Coordinates of C-alpha atoms (C1' of nucleotides) in Angstrom, one line a residue:
Chain A
M11 CA -13.2 -42.0 -16.9
G12 CA -12.1 -38.6 -15.8
R13 CA -9.7 -36.2 -17.3
Q14 CA -6.0 -37.2 -17.0
P15 CA -3.9 -35.0 -14.8
C16 CA -1.5 -32.8 -16.7
C17 CA 1.4 -34.7 -15.2
D18 CA 2.3 -37.4 -12.7
R19 CA 1.9 -35.4 -9.5
V20 CA 3.8 -37.9 -7.3
G21 CA 7.1 -36.5 -6.1
L22 CA 6.6 -33.2 -7.8
K23 CA 7.6 -30.0 -6.1
K24 CA 5.2 -27.2 -5.6
G25 CA 5.4 -23.7 -4.3
P26 CA 7.9 -20.9 -4.9
W27 CA 10.8 -21.5 -7.3
T28 CA 14.4 -21.4 -6.1
I29 CA 17.2 -19.7 -7.9
E30 CA 18.7 -23.0 -8.8
E31 CA 15.4 -24.2 -10.4
D32 CA 15.3 -20.9 -12.3
H33 CA 18.8 -21.5 -13.6
K34 CA 18.0 -25.0 -14.7
L35 CA 14.9 -23.8 -16.6
V36 CA 16.5 -20.8 -18.2
H37 CA 19.6 -22.8 -19.2
F38 CA 17.5 -25.5 -20.7
I39 CA 15.4 -23.1 -22.7
F40 CA 18.4 -21.2 -24.0
N41 CA 20.0 -24.4 -25.1
N42 CA 16.9 -26.2 -26.5
G43 CA 14.1 -23.7 -27.0
I44 CA 10.6 -24.5 -26.2
Q45 CA 9.0 -27.5 -27.9
C46 CA 6.9 -29.5 -25.5
W47 CA 6.3 -28.2 -22.0
R48 CA 5.4 -31.6 -20.8
N49 CA 9.0 -32.8 -21.5
V50 CA 10.8 -29.7 -20.2
P51 CA 11.0 -30.7 -16.5
K52 CA 12.3 -34.1 -17.2
L53 CA 14.9 -32.9 -19.7
A54 CA 15.9 -29.9 -17.6
G55 CA 16.2 -32.0 -14.4
L56 CA 13.4 -30.3 -12.6
Q57 CA 10.9 -31.8 -10.1
R58 CA 8.1 -29.7 -11.5
C59 CA 5.2 -30.3 -13.9
G60 CA 5.4 -28.8 -17.3
K61 CA 2.6 -26.5 -16.6
S62 CA 4.5 -25.0 -13.7
C63 CA 7.5 -24.6 -15.8
R64 CA 5.6 -22.8 -18.5
L65 CA 4.0 -20.5 -16.0
R66 CA 7.3 -19.7 -14.4
W67 CA 8.9 -18.9 -17.8
I68 CA 6.0 -16.8 -19.1
N69 CA 5.4 -14.9 -15.9
Y70 CA 8.8 -14.5 -14.5
L71 CA 11.8 -15.6 -16.5
R72 CA 11.1 -14.6 -20.1
P73 CA 13.8 -12.1 -21.2
D74 CA 11.5 -9.6 -22.7
L75 CA 9.5 -9.0 -19.5
K76 CA 9.1 -5.4 -18.3
R77 CA 9.5 -4.9 -14.5
G78 CA 8.2 -2.3 -12.2
A79 CA 5.0 -0.4 -11.6
L80 CA 2.7 0.5 -14.4
S81 CA 2.5 4.2 -15.4
E82 CA -0.6 6.2 -15.1
A83 CA -1.1 6.1 -18.9
E84 CA -0.8 2.3 -18.8
E85 CA -3.3 2.2 -16.0
D86 CA -5.8 4.4 -18.0
Q87 CA -5.3 2.1 -21.0
I88 CA -6.0 -1.0 -19.0
I89 CA -9.3 0.6 -17.7
E90 CA -10.3 1.5 -21.2
L91 CA -9.4 -2.0 -22.5
H92 CA -11.2 -3.7 -19.7
A93 CA -14.4 -1.7 -20.4
R94 CA -14.2 -3.0 -24.0
L95 CA -12.9 -6.6 -23.5
G96 CA -13.9 -7.5 -19.9
N97 CA -11.8 -10.0 -18.0
R98 CA -9.9 -11.1 -21.0
W99 CA -6.5 -10.6 -19.4
S100 CA -4.4 -12.2 -22.0
K101 CA -6.0 -10.0 -24.7
I102 CA -5.5 -7.0 -22.6
A103 CA -1.9 -7.9 -21.9
S104 CA -1.2 -8.2 -25.6
Y105 CA -1.5 -4.4 -25.8
F106 CA 1.4 -4.1 -23.3
P107 CA 4.6 -5.7 -24.6
G108 CA 6.6 -7.1 -21.7
R109 CA 3.6 -7.3 -19.4
T110 CA 1.9 -10.6 -18.5
D111 CA -1.8 -11.4 -18.2
N112 CA -1.1 -12.4 -14.6
E113 CA 0.5 -9.1 -13.9
I114 CA -2.3 -7.1 -15.5
K115 CA -4.9 -9.2 -13.7
N116 CA -3.2 -8.8 -10.3
Y117 CA -2.8 -5.0 -10.9
W118 CA -6.5 -4.7 -11.7
N119 CA -7.6 -6.7 -8.7
T120 CA -5.4 -5.1 -6.2
R121 CA -5.3 -1.5 -7.3
I122 CA -7.4 -0.3 -10.3
K123 CA -10.6 -2.0 -9.0
K124 CA -10.3 -0.2 -5.7
R125 CA -9.6 3.1 -7.3
L126 CA -12.6 2.8 -9.6
Q127 CA -14.8 2.0 -6.6
L128 CA -13.4 5.0 -4.8
K129 CA -14.5 7.1 -7.7
G130 CA -18.0 5.5 -7.5
I131 CA -17.5 3.5 -10.6
D132 CA -18.5 -0.2 -10.7
P133 CA -15.3 -2.0 -12.0
L134 CA -17.5 -4.7 -13.6
T135 CA -19.8 -2.6 -15.6
H136 CA -17.7 0.7 -15.7
Q137 CA -20.9 2.5 -14.8
A138 CA -21.5 4.7 -11.8
I139 CA -22.4 2.8 -8.6
D140 CA -25.8 3.4 -7.0
K141 CA -25.0 6.5 -4.9
E142 CA -27.1 5.4 -1.9
K143 CA -25.2 2.1 -1.6
Y144 CA -21.9 3.8 -2.3
Q145 CA -22.4 6.2 0.6
H146 CA -22.4 3.4 3.1
E147 CA -18.7 2.6 2.8
P148 CA -16.7 5.8 2.5
D149 CA -14.5 5.2 5.5
D150 CA -13.4 1.8 4.4
K151 CA -12.6 3.0 1.0
T152 CA -10.6 5.9 2.2
E153 CA -8.6 3.4 4.3
L154 CA -8.0 1.2 1.3
L155 CA -6.7 4.0 -0.8
S156 CA -4.4 5.3 1.8
R157 CA -2.9 1.9 2.4
T158 CA -2.4 1.2 -1.2
E159 CA -0.8 4.6 -1.9
T160 CA 1.4 4.2 1.2
Y161 CA 2.5 0.8 0.0
D162 CA 3.4 2.1 -3.5
K163 CA 5.5 4.9 -2.1
R164 CA 7.2 2.8 0.5
N165 CA 8.1 0.1 -2.0
E166 CA 9.6 2.6 -4.5
T167 CA 11.6 4.4 -1.8
E168 CA 12.8 1.2 -0.1
N169 CA 13.9 -0.3 -3.4
F170 CA 16.0 2.8 -3.8
I171 CA 18.0 2.6 -0.6
E172 CA 18.2 -1.0 0.6
N173 CA 20.5 -4.0 0.2
A174 CA 22.9 -2.3 -2.1
N175 CA 26.3 -3.1 -3.6
D176 CA 28.3 -1.7 -6.5
I177 CA 27.5 -2.5 -10.0
S178 CA 29.1 -1.2 -13.2
L179 CA 27.1 1.1 -15.3
P180 CA 27.1 2.1 -19.0
D181 CA 28.9 5.3 -19.8
N182 CA 25.9 7.3 -20.8
A183 CA 24.3 6.5 -17.4
Y184 CA 27.2 8.1 -15.6
H185 CA 27.0 11.1 -17.9
N186 CA 23.3 11.5 -17.3
M187 CA 23.9 11.1 -13.6
L188 CA 26.6 13.7 -13.4
S189 CA 24.8 16.2 -15.5
E190 CA 21.9 15.9 -13.1
N191 CA 24.1 16.1 -10.0
I192 CA 23.0 12.8 -8.6
N193 CA 25.0 11.1 -6.0
V194 CA 27.2 8.4 -7.6
D195 CA 27.2 6.0 -4.8
L196 CA 23.5 6.2 -4.3
W197 CA 23.1 5.5 -8.1
N198 CA 25.4 2.5 -7.9
K199 CA 23.6 1.1 -4.9
S200 CA 20.2 1.6 -6.5
C201 CA 21.1 -0.2 -9.6
K202 CA 22.0 -3.3 -7.6
T203 CA 18.8 -2.9 -5.6
I204 CA 16.7 -2.6 -8.6
S205 CA 18.2 -5.5 -10.5
T206 CA 17.5 -7.6 -7.4
C207 CA 14.0 -6.2 -6.5
Y208 CA 12.6 -6.2 -10.0
S209 CA 14.2 -9.4 -11.1
P210 CA 14.9 -11.3 -7.9
S211 CA 15.6 -14.7 -9.5
I212 CA 17.9 -13.1 -12.1
S213 CA 19.8 -11.1 -9.6
L214 CA 23.5 -10.7 -9.8
E215 CA 23.9 -13.9 -8.0
A216 CA 22.0 -15.6 -10.8
E217 CA 24.0 -13.7 -13.3
E218 CA 27.2 -15.0 -11.9
S219 CA 25.9 -18.5 -12.2
I220 CA 24.9 -18.0 -15.8
N221 CA 28.3 -16.6 -16.6
F222 CA 29.8 -19.6 -14.8
S223 CA 27.9 -21.9 -17.0
T224 CA 29.3 -20.1 -20.1
T225 CA 33.0 -20.3 -19.1
S226 CA 35.3 -23.1 -20.1
T227 CA 36.4 -23.6 -16.4
A228 CA 33.0 -24.7 -15.3
T229 CA 33.3 -28.3 -14.3
E230 CA 30.9 -28.9 -11.4
S231 CA 28.0 -30.4 -13.2
S232 CA 27.2 -31.7 -16.6
S233 CA 24.8 -28.8 -17.2
N234 CA 27.6 -26.3 -16.5
V235 CA 29.7 -27.0 -19.6
A236 CA 31.0 -24.2 -21.9
A237 CA 28.2 -22.7 -23.9
P238 CA 28.5 -22.2 -27.7
A239 CA 29.2 -18.6 -28.8
E240 CA 25.6 -18.0 -29.9
E241 CA 24.3 -19.0 -26.5
Q242 CA 26.8 -16.7 -24.8
E243 CA 25.7 -14.0 -27.0
S244 CA 22.0 -14.5 -26.4
I245 CA 22.6 -14.8 -22.6
Q246 CA 24.5 -11.5 -22.8
Q247 CA 21.7 -9.8 -24.7
W248 CA 19.3 -11.1 -22.2
M249 CA 21.3 -9.8 -19.2
D250 CA 21.7 -6.5 -21.1
S251 CA 17.9 -6.2 -21.5
I252 CA 17.4 -7.0 -17.8
F253 CA 20.0 -4.3 -16.9
S254 CA 18.5 -1.8 -19.2
S255 CA 15.0 -2.2 -17.7
A256 CA 16.6 -1.9 -14.3
V257 CA 18.1 1.4 -15.3
N258 CA 14.8 2.6 -16.8
Q259 CA 13.1 1.7 -13.5
L260 CA 15.8 3.6 -11.6
E261 CA 15.1 6.7 -13.7
E262 CA 11.4 6.4 -12.8
D263 CA 12.3 6.1 -9.1
L264 CA 14.5 9.1 -9.2
F265 CA 11.7 11.1 -10.9
F266 CA 9.4 9.9 -8.1
L267 CA 11.8 10.9 -5.4
R268 CA 12.5 14.3 -6.8
K269 CA 8.8 14.9 -7.0
Y270 CA 8.0 13.9 -3.4
N271 CA 11.1 14.8 -1.5
Chain B
dA25 C1' 6.9 -6.8 21.5
dA26 C1' 3.0 -9.3 20.1
dC27 C1' -0.9 -9.9 17.7
dC28 C1' -4.2 -9.3 13.9
dA29 C1' -6.0 -7.6 9.6
dA30 C1' -5.1 -5.9 5.2
dC31 C1' -2.4 -6.1 1.2
dC32 C1' 0.2 -7.9 -2.7
dC33 C1' 1.6 -11.2 -5.9
dA34 C1' 3.5 -15.7 -7.4
dA35 C1' 1.7 -20.0 -8.1
dC36 C1' -1.8 -23.3 -8.4
dC37 C1' -6.1 -25.4 -10.3
dG38 C1' -9.6 -26.6 -13.4
dC39 C1' -11.7 -25.9 -17.7
dA40 C1' -11.6 -24.3 -22.5
dA41 C1' -9.5 -24.1 -26.8
dC42 C1' -6.5 -25.9 -30.1
dG43 C1' -4.2 -29.1 -33.1
dG44 C1' -2.9 -33.6 -34.7
dT45 C1' -4.4 -38.2 -35.9
Chain C
dC21 C1' -16.4 -36.3 -36.5
dA22 C1' -14.3 -38.2 -32.3
dC23 C1' -10.7 -38.7 -29.5
dC24 C1' -6.6 -37.4 -27.0
dG25 C1' -2.6 -34.7 -25.7
dT26 C1' -1.0 -30.2 -25.0
dT27 C1' -1.3 -25.3 -24.3
dG28 C1' -3.7 -21.1 -22.9
dC29 C1' -6.6 -18.7 -19.9
dG30 C1' -9.0 -16.8 -15.9
dG31 C1' -10.4 -17.5 -11.1
dT32 C1' -8.5 -18.5 -6.7
dT33 C1' -5.4 -19.4 -3.0
dG34 C1' -1.4 -19.3 0.1
dG35 C1' 2.1 -17.1 2.3
dG36 C1' 5.1 -13.3 3.0
dT37 C1' 5.1 -8.4 4.3
dT38 C1' 3.4 -4.3 6.4
dG39 C1' 0.7 -1.2 9.2
dG40 C1' -2.2 -0.5 13.1
dT41 C1' -3.5 -1.3 17.8

DNA sequence: AACCAACCCAACCGCAACGGT
DNA sequence: CACCGTTGCGGTTGGGTTGGT
């Protein structure tokens, strides 16, 4: 007899998570914590398997996740760790609080690997690639680098200027902004953009819904009842941490724009 | 404007590892 | 020790986005 599937697959949803599903999962975990992933979808009212819930939480919804591009120093550290540990992504990720193994793995496969190859280094062995073989592909490699670099710059710039609305900021952010003579409107717009881009499912729209679930006027569904004070506090802390990482990201973006414009 | 190839990353899958009985 | 359920891990894929022609 073969191995049992991790869950009953009949009628289960697959593919990208919706904001509503994210809400349900987050709300459930805030209320109940994590005991058994297998039971989570049933108790949280989700048409997903436990495995999918776990992955979504770990890779995307966890409050302590860092967002945004990895720094050059982090990239160097990944290369060094990979040389020592190989493809042990979770081990490597453990050196980067707030980063997931999936994120590190994707970053390695899409960027670092190519950059190492460009430098003539085999990403598997971390040894110099056979020169004769390497010389057969310079054009392709140049093309790859240029597209990757373009993509990075484009993303960072676009995040900065698109889809923006007002958002309130901490006092010290305004102070820093004014002392550096940065346009206030642009800053406000960027904060909204970043909170959306770097945490799409926990965007302001999601925030509103979470706040909704913590107010005594919420009556639409049984899951939207008033939350206890501790939960309200933990949700607030969570939103604060998301906002704070968005502001950090904004500062990185501003640095980038000053450097290149 | 339309098409295609390249790129990125969230999500999936299968297997390994772990822990309880 | 064997078995079984659950969780963790790493490889892979699918689909959306972008750039080039």
